[in-house]
mmCIF file of C-alpha atoms and ligand atoms in Angstrom:
data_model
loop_
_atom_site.group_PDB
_atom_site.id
_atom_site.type_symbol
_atom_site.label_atom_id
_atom_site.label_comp_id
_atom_site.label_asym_id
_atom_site.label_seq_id
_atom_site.Cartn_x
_atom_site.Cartn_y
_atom_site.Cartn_z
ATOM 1 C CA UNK R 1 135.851 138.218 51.375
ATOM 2 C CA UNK R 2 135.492 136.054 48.716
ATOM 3 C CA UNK R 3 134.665 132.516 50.465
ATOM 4 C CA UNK R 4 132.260 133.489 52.727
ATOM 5 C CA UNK R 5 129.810 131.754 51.616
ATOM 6 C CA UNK R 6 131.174 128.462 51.892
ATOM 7 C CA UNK R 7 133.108 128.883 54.971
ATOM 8 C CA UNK R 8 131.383 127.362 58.077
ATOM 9 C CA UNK R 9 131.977 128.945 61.519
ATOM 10 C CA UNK R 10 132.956 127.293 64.811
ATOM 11 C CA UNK R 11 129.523 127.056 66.134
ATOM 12 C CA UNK R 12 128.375 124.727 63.011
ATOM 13 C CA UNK R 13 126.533 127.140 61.210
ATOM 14 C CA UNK R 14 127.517 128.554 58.027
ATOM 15 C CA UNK R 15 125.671 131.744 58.058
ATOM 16 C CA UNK R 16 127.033 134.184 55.832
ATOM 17 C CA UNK R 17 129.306 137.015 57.725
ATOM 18 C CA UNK R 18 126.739 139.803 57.096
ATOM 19 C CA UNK R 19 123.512 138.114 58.775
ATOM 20 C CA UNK R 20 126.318 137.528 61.914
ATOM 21 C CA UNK R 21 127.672 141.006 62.029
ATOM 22 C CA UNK R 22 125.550 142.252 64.933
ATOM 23 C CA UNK R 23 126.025 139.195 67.337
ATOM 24 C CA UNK R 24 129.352 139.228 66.592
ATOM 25 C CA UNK R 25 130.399 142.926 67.210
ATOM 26 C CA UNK R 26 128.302 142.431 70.411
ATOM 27 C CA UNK R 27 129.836 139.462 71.417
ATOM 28 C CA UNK R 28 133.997 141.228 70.330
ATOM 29 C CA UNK R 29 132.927 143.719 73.447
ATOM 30 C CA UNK R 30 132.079 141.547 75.946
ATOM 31 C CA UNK R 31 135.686 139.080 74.415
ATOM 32 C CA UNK R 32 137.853 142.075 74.621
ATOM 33 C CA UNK R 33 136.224 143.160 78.815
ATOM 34 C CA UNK R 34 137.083 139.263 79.177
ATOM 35 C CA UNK R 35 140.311 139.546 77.923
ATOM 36 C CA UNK R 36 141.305 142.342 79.704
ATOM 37 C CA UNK R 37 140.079 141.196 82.894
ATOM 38 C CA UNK R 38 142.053 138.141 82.805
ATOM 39 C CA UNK R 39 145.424 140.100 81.458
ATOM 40 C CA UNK R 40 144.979 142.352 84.554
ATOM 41 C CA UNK R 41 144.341 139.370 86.885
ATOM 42 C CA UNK R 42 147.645 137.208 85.441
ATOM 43 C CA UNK R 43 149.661 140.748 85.362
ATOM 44 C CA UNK R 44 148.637 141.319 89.023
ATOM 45 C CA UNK R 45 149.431 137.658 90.084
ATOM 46 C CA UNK R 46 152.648 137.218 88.488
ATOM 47 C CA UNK R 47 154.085 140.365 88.909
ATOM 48 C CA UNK R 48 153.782 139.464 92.796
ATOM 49 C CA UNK R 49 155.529 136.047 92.182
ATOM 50 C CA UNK R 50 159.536 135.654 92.656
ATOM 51 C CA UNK R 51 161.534 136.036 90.666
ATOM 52 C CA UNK R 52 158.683 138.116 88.849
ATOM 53 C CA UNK R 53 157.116 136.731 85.058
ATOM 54 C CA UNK R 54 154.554 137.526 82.823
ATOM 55 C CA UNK R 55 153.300 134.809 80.731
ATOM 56 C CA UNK R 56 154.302 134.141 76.934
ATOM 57 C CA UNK R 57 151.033 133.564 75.594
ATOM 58 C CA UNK R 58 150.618 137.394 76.390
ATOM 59 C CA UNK R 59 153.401 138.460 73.716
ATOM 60 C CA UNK R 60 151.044 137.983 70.900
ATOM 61 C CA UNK R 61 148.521 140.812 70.641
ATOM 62 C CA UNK R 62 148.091 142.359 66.972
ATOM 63 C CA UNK R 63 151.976 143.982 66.885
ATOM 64 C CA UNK R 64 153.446 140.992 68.995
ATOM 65 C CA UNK R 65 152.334 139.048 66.096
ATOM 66 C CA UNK R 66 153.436 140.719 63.653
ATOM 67 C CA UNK R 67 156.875 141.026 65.112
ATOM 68 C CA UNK R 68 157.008 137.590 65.959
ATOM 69 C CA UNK R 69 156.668 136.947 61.755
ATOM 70 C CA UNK R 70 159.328 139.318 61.217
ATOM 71 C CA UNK R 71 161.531 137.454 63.537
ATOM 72 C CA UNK R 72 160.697 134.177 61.534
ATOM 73 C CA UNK R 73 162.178 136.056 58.489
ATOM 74 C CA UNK R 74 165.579 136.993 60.325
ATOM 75 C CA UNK R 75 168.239 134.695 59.282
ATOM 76 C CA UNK R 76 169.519 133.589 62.689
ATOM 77 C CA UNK R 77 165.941 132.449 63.586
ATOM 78 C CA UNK R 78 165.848 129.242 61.335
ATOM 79 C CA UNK R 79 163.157 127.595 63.055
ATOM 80 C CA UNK R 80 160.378 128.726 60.516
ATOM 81 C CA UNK R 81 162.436 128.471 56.777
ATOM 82 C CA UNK R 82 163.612 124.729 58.598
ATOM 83 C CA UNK R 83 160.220 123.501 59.409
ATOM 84 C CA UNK R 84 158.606 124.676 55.610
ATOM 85 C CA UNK R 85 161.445 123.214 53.716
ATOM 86 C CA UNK R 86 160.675 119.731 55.583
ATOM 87 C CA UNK R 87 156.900 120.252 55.236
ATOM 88 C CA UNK R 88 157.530 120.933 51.750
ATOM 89 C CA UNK R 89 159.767 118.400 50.979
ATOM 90 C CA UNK R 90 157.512 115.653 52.875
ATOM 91 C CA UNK R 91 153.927 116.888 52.929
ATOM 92 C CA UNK R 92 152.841 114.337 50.193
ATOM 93 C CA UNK R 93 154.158 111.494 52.299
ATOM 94 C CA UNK R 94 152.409 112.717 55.433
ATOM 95 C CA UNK R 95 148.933 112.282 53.208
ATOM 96 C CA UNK R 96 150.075 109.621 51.988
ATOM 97 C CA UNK R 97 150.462 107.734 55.460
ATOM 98 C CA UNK R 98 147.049 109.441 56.218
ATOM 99 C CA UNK R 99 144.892 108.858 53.795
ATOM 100 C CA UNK R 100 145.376 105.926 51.868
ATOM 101 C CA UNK R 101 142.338 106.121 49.886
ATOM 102 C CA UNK R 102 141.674 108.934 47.929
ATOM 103 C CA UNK R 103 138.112 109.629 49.183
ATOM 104 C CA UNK R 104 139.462 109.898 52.749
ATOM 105 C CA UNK R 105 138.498 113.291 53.971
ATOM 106 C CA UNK R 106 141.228 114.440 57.059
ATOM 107 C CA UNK R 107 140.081 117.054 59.782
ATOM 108 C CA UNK R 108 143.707 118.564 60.264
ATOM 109 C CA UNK R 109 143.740 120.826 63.533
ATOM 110 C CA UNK R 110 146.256 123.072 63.794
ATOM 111 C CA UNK R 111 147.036 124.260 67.047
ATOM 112 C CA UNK R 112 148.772 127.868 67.058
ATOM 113 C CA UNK R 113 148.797 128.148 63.485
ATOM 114 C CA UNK R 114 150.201 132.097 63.148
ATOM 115 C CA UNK R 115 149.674 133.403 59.256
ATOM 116 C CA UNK R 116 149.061 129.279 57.909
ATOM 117 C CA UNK R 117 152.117 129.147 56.128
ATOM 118 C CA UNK R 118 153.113 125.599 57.320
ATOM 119 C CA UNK R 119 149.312 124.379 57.230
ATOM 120 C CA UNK R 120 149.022 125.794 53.846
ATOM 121 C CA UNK R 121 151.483 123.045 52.573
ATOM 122 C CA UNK R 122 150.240 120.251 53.874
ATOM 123 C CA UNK R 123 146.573 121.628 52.828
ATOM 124 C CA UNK R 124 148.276 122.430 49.329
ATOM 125 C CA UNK R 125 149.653 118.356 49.001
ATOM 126 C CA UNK R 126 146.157 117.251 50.234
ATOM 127 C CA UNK R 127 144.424 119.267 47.444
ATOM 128 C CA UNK R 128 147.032 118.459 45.247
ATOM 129 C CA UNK R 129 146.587 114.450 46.099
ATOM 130 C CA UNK R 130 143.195 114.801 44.383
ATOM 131 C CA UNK R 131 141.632 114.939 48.235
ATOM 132 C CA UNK R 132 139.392 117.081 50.175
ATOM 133 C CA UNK R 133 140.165 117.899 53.697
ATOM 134 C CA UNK R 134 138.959 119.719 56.350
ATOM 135 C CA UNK R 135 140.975 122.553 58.743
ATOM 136 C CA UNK R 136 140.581 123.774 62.096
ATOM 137 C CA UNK R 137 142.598 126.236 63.105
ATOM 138 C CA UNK R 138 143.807 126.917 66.488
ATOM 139 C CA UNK R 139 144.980 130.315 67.962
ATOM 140 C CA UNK R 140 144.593 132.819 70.514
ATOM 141 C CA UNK R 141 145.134 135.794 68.246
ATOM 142 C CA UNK R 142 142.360 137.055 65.791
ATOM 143 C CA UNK R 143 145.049 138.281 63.665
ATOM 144 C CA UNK R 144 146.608 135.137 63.240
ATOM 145 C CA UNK R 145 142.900 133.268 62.469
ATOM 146 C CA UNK R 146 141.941 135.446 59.622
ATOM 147 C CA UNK R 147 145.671 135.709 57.844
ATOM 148 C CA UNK R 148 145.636 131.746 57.960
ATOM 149 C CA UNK R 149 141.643 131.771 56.863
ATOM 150 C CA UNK R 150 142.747 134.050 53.854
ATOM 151 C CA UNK R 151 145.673 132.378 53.090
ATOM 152 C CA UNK R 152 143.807 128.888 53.239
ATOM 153 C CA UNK R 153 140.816 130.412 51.488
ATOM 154 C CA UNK R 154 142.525 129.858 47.682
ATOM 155 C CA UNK R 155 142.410 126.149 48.409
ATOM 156 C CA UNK R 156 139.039 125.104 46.705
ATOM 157 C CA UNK R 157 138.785 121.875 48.623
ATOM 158 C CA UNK R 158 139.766 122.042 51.708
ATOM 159 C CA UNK R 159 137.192 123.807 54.031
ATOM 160 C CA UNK R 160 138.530 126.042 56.958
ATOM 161 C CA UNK R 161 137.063 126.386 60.851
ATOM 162 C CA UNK R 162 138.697 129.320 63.090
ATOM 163 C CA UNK R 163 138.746 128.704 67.025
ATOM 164 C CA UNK R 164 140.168 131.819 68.890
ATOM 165 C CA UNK R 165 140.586 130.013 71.817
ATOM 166 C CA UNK R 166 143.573 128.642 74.354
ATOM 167 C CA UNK R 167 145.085 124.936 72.862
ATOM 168 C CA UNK R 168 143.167 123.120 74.974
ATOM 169 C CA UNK R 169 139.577 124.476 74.796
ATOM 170 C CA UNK R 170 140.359 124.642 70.865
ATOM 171 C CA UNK R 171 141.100 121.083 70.718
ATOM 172 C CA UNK R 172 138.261 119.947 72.283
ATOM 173 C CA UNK R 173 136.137 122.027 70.253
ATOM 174 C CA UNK R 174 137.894 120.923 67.177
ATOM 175 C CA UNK R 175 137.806 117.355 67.973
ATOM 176 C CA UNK R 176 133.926 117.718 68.106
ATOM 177 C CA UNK R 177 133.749 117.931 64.568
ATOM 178 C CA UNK R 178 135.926 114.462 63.901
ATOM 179 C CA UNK R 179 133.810 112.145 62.512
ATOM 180 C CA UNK R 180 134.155 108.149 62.410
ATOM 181 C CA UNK R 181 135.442 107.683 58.887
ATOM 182 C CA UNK R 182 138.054 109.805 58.821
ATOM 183 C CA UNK R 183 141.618 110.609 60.739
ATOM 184 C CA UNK R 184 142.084 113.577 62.340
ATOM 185 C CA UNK R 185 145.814 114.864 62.218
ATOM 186 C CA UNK R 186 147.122 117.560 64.911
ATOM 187 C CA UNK R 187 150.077 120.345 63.788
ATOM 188 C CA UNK R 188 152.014 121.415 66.637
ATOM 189 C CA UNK R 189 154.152 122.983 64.655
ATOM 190 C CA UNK R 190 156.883 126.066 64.963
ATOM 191 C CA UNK R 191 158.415 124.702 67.997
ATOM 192 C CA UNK R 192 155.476 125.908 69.702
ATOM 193 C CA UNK R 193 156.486 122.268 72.104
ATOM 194 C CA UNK R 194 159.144 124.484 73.442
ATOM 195 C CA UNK R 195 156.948 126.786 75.338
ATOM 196 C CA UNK R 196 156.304 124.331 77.710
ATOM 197 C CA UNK R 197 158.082 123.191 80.815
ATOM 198 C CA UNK R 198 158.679 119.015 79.997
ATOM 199 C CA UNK R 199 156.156 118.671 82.348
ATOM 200 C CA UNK R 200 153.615 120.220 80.762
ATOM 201 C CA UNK R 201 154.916 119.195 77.784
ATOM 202 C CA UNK R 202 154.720 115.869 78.179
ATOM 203 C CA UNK R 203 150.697 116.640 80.032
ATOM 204 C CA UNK R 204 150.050 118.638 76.559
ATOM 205 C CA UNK R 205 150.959 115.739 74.531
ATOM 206 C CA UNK R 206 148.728 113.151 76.819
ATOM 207 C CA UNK R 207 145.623 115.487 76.137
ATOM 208 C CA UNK R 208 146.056 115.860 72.300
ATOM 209 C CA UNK R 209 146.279 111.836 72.341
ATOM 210 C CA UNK R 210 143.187 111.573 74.705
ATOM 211 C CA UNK R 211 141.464 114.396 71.683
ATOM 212 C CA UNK R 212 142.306 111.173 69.279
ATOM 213 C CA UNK R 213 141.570 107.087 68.552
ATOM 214 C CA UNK R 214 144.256 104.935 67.223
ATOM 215 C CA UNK R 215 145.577 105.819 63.736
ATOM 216 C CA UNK R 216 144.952 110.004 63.859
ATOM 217 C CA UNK R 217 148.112 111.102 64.410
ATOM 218 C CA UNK R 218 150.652 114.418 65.652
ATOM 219 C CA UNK R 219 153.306 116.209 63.710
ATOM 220 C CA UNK R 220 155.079 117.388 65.981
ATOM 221 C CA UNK R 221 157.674 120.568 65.148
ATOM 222 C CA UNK R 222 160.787 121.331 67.652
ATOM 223 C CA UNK R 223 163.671 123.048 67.787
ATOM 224 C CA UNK R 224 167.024 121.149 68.829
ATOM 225 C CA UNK R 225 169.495 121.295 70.838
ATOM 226 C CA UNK R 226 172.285 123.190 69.186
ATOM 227 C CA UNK R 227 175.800 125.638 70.101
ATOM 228 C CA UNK R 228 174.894 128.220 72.776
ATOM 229 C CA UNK R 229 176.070 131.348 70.635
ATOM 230 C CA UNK R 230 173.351 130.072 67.621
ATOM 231 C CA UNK R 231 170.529 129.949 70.253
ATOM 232 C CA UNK R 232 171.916 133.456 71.536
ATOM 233 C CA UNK R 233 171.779 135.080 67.578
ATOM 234 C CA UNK R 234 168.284 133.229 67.790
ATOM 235 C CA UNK R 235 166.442 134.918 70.120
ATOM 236 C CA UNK R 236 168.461 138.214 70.821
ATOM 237 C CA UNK R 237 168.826 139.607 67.105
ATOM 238 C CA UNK R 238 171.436 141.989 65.909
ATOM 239 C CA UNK R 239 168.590 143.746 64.373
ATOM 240 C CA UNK R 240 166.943 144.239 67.596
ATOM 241 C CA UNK R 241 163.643 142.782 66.688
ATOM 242 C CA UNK R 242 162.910 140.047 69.393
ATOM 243 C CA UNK R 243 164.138 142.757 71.818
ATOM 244 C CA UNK R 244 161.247 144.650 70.567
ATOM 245 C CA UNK R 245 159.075 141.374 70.351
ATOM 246 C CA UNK R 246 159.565 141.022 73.914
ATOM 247 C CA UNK R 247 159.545 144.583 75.240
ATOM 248 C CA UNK R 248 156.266 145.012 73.484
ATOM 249 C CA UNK R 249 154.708 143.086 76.703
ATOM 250 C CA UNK R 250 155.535 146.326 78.536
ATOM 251 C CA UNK R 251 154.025 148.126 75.795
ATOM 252 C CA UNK R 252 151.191 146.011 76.198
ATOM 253 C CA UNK R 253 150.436 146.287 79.860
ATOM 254 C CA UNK R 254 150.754 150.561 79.287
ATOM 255 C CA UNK R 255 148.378 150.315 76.944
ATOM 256 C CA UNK R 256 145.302 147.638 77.884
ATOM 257 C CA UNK R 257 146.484 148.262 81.880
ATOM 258 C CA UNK R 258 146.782 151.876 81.736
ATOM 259 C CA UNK R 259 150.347 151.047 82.879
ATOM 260 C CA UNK R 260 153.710 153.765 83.462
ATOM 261 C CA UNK R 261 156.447 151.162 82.310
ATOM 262 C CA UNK R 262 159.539 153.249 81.074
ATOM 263 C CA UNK R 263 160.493 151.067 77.849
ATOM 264 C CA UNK R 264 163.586 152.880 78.226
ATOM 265 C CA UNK R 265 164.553 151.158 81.728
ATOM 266 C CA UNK R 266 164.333 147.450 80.681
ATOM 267 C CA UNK R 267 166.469 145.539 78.895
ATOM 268 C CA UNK R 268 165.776 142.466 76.750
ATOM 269 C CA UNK R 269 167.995 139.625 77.977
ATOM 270 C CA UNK R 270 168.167 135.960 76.936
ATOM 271 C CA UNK R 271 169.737 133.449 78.236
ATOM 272 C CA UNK R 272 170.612 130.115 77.459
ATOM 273 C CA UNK R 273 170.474 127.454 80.855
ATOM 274 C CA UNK R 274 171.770 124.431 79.656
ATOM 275 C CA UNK R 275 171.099 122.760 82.667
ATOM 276 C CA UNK R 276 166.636 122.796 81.950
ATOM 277 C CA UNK R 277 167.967 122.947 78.255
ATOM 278 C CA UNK R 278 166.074 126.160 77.498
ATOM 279 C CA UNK R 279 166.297 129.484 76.205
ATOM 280 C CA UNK R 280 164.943 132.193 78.652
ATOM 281 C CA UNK R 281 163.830 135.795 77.553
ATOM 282 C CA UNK R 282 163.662 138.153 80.388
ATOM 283 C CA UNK R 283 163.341 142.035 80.763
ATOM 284 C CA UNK R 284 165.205 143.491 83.116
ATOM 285 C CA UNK R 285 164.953 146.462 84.863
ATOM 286 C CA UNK R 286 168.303 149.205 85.189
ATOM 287 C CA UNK R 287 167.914 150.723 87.769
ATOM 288 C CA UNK R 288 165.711 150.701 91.131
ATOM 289 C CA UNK R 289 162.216 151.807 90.177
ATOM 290 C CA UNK R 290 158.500 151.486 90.846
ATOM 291 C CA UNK R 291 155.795 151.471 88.114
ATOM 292 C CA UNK R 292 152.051 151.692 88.534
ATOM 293 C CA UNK R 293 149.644 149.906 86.613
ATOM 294 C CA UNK R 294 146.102 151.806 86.564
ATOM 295 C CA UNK R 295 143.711 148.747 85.971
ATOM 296 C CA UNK R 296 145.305 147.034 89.007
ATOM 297 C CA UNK R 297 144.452 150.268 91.241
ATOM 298 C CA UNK R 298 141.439 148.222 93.141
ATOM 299 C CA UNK R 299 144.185 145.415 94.234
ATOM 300 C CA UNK R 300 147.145 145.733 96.161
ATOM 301 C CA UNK R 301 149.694 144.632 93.401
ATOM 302 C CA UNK R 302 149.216 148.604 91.643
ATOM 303 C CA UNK R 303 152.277 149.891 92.121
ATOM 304 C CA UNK R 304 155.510 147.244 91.558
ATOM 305 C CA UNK R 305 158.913 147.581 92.774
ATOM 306 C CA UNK R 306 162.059 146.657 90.757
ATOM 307 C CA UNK R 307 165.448 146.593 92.003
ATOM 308 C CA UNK R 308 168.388 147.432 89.809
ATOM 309 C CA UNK R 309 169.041 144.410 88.068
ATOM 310 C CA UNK R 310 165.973 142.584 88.999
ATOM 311 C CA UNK R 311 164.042 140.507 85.770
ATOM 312 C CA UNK R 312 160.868 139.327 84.630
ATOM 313 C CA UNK R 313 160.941 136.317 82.349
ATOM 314 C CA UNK R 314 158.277 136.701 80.363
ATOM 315 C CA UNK R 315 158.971 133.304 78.017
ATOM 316 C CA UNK R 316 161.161 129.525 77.809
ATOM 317 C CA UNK R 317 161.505 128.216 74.783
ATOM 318 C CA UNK R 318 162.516 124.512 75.523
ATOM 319 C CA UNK R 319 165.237 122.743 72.775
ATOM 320 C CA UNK R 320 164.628 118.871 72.506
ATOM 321 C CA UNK R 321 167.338 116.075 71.438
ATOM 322 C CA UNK R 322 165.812 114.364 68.305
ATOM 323 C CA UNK R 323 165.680 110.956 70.930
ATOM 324 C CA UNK R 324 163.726 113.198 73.808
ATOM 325 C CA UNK R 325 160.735 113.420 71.200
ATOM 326 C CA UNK R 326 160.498 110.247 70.544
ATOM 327 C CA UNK R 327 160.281 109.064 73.669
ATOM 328 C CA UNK R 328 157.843 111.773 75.051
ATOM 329 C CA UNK R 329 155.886 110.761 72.490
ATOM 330 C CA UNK R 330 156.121 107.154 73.551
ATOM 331 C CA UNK R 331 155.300 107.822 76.813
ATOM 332 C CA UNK R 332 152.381 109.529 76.187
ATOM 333 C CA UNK R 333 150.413 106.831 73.849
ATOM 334 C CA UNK R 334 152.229 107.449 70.522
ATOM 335 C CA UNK R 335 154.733 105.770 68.030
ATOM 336 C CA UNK R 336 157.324 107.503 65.908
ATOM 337 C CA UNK R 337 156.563 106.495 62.098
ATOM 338 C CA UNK R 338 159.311 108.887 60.863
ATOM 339 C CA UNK R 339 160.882 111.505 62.218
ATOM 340 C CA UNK R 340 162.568 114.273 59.366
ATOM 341 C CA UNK R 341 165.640 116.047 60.567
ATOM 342 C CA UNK R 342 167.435 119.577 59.582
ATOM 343 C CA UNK R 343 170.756 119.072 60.388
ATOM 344 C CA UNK R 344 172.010 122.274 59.508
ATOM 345 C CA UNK R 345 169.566 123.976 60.981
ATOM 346 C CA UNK R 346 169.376 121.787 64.066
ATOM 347 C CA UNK R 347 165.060 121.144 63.209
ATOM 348 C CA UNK R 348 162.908 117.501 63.423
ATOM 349 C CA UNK R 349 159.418 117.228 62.103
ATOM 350 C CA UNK R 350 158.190 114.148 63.511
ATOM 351 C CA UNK R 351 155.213 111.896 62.871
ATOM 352 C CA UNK R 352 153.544 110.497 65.824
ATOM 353 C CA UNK R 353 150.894 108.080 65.330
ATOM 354 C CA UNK R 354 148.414 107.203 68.124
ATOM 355 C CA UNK R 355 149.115 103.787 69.604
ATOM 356 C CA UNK R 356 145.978 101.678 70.620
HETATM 357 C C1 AVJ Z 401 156.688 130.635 68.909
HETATM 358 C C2 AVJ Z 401 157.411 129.770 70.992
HETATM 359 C C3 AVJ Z 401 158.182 128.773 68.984
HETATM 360 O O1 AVJ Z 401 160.288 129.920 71.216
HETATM 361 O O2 AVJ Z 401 161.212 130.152 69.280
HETATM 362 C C4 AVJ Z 401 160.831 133.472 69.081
HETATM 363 C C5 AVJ Z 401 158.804 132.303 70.191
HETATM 364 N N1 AVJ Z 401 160.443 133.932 71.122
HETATM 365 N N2 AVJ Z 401 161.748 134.349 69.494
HETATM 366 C C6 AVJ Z 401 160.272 130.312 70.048
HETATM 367 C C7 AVJ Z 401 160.003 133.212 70.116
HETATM 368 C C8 AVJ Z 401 161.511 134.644 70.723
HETATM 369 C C9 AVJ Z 401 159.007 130.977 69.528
HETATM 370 N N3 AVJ Z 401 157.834 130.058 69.625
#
């Protein structure tokens, strides 16, 4: 690639690729033993739990990925077209409020940043401001780092950091790299929020604001509350592909587990409970049935029973009223400065500074 050479790596070095490609194939064994070992370990765990779940974070290996973009492209998810038309529309203001001086030089950390299409605006208006800024991105899947380092690497000015790491250990090593002068601004973008329980949530947002000193601030992307039967389009498709998105988990666990799930005998289900104001995706099993999952063969969790009707829920996707983010973000050390809002499409973008 092209901008190797100028790119600098997590670590602080900014060796070119070649001179790394021994450590690093070295060190992509021992990641992907790590990685499995933990999968199995989480599968075993929360297979045994009741009712059974597998967690979300675990939908996004190489094809989860990719079918999670396609389902930003179907038009009953709006989520992702919502969030770039705001970003686009008020990108230059978020610099603006930033970086009032044209020499100011932003770290922006992105956490979960999937291809970089959002951070790509905002890094397009910060180039485009006459500034130079600096990106981290955050994300757990490799796939996702190097689309958003390629898609980032036509932007002369703005250099770019990959983390593959979990939001919090990403953070930290992001906000490493801050330095005095400058304001570091956090994308939580996507809805990603909604993953969390509130919480969590609200736990997630007290850590980013510990990661920052008065004046960085959080632009914070979630989905709101909107009619049941939208949310139901949203995240069970007439095209089938967050079905797929979802049963790809069980596709997942045959694979990397040496697992015997019949894809055929679960369903995807979601489900809207208005009462914890989420969306729930489950797989559910239909009919009575055991499946064995080879890597687990050492533990006592290798062979799992499902009952006829019996679900896992594998992910939540939490819906916010435009007021609830405020006031989680007040609660946890920030102030609104603006908040945008998609009506139609039921979206807010909000700007959370950090209070002192
Ligand atoms: C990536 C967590 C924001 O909850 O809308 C989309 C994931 N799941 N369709 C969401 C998802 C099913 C998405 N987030």
């Amino acid at each position: 690639m092209k901008n190797d050479d100028w790119r600098s790596y997590a670590d602080g070095s900014a060796t070119p690729i070649d001179a790394r490609q021994s450590v690093n194939q070295q060190s992509a064994v021992a990641n992907r033993q790590r990685d499995v070992a933990d999968f199995a370990r989480d599968v075993a765990r929360d297979l045994a739990l009741t009712p059974k779940q597998l967690q979300s974070k675990y939908l996004y290996d190489a094809l989860g990925s990719s079918l999670f973009e396609a389902i930003c492209r179907l038009p009953w998810y709006r989520i992702t077209r919502a969030e770039q038309q705001l970003l686009e529309r008020h990108a230059p203001e978020v610099v603006a409020r930033m970086c009032p001086h044209v020499e100011t030089e932003p770290l922006i950390v992105e956490l979960g940043c999937g291809s970089g299409e959002k951070i790509v605006i905002l890094a397009e208006a910060l180039q485009g401001s006459g500034r130079r800024g600096r990106v981290h991105l955050i994300d757990i899947s490799p796939q996702a780092l190097e689309q958003s380092e390629r898609t980032l690497g036509r932007l002369r000015h703005i250099s770019v950091v990959g983390h593959r790491e979990t939001y919090e250990v990403g953070l930290r090593q992001a906000a490493a790299h801050r330095d005095a002068d400058n304001p570091m601004l956090v994308l939580l973008l996507g809805s990603n929020i909604g993953n969390f329980d509130p919480p969590a949530a609200y736990d997630f947002l007290r850590a980013i604001r510990g990661a920052l000193v008065p004046g960085d601030a959080l632009l914070l992307g979630a989905d709101l509350v909107k009619p049941e039967h939208t949310l139901q389009l949203a995240y069970d498709d007439p095209l089938g592909v967050t079905a797929a998105f979802n049963r790809n988990l069980l596709v997942r666990i045959n694979r990397e587990l040496d697992g015997d799930f019949d894809l055929d005998a679960f369903a995807h289900v979601a489900v809207w409970n208005r009462e914890h104001q989420r969306v729930e995706m489950h797989l559910e099993s239909l009919k009575d049935q055991r499946v064995r999952i080879g890597a687990l063969s050492s533990s006592s969790h290798a062979t799992v029973s499902f009952a006829k009707g019996e679900r896992i829920w594998t992910e939540s996707s939490y819906k916010y009223e435009p007021a609830d983010v405020d006031a989680m973000g007040r609660s946890a050390g920030f102030v609104t400065t603006e908040q945008w809002i998609d009506e139609d499409a039921g979206f807010a973008l909000t700007l959370l500074r950090a209070k002192a």
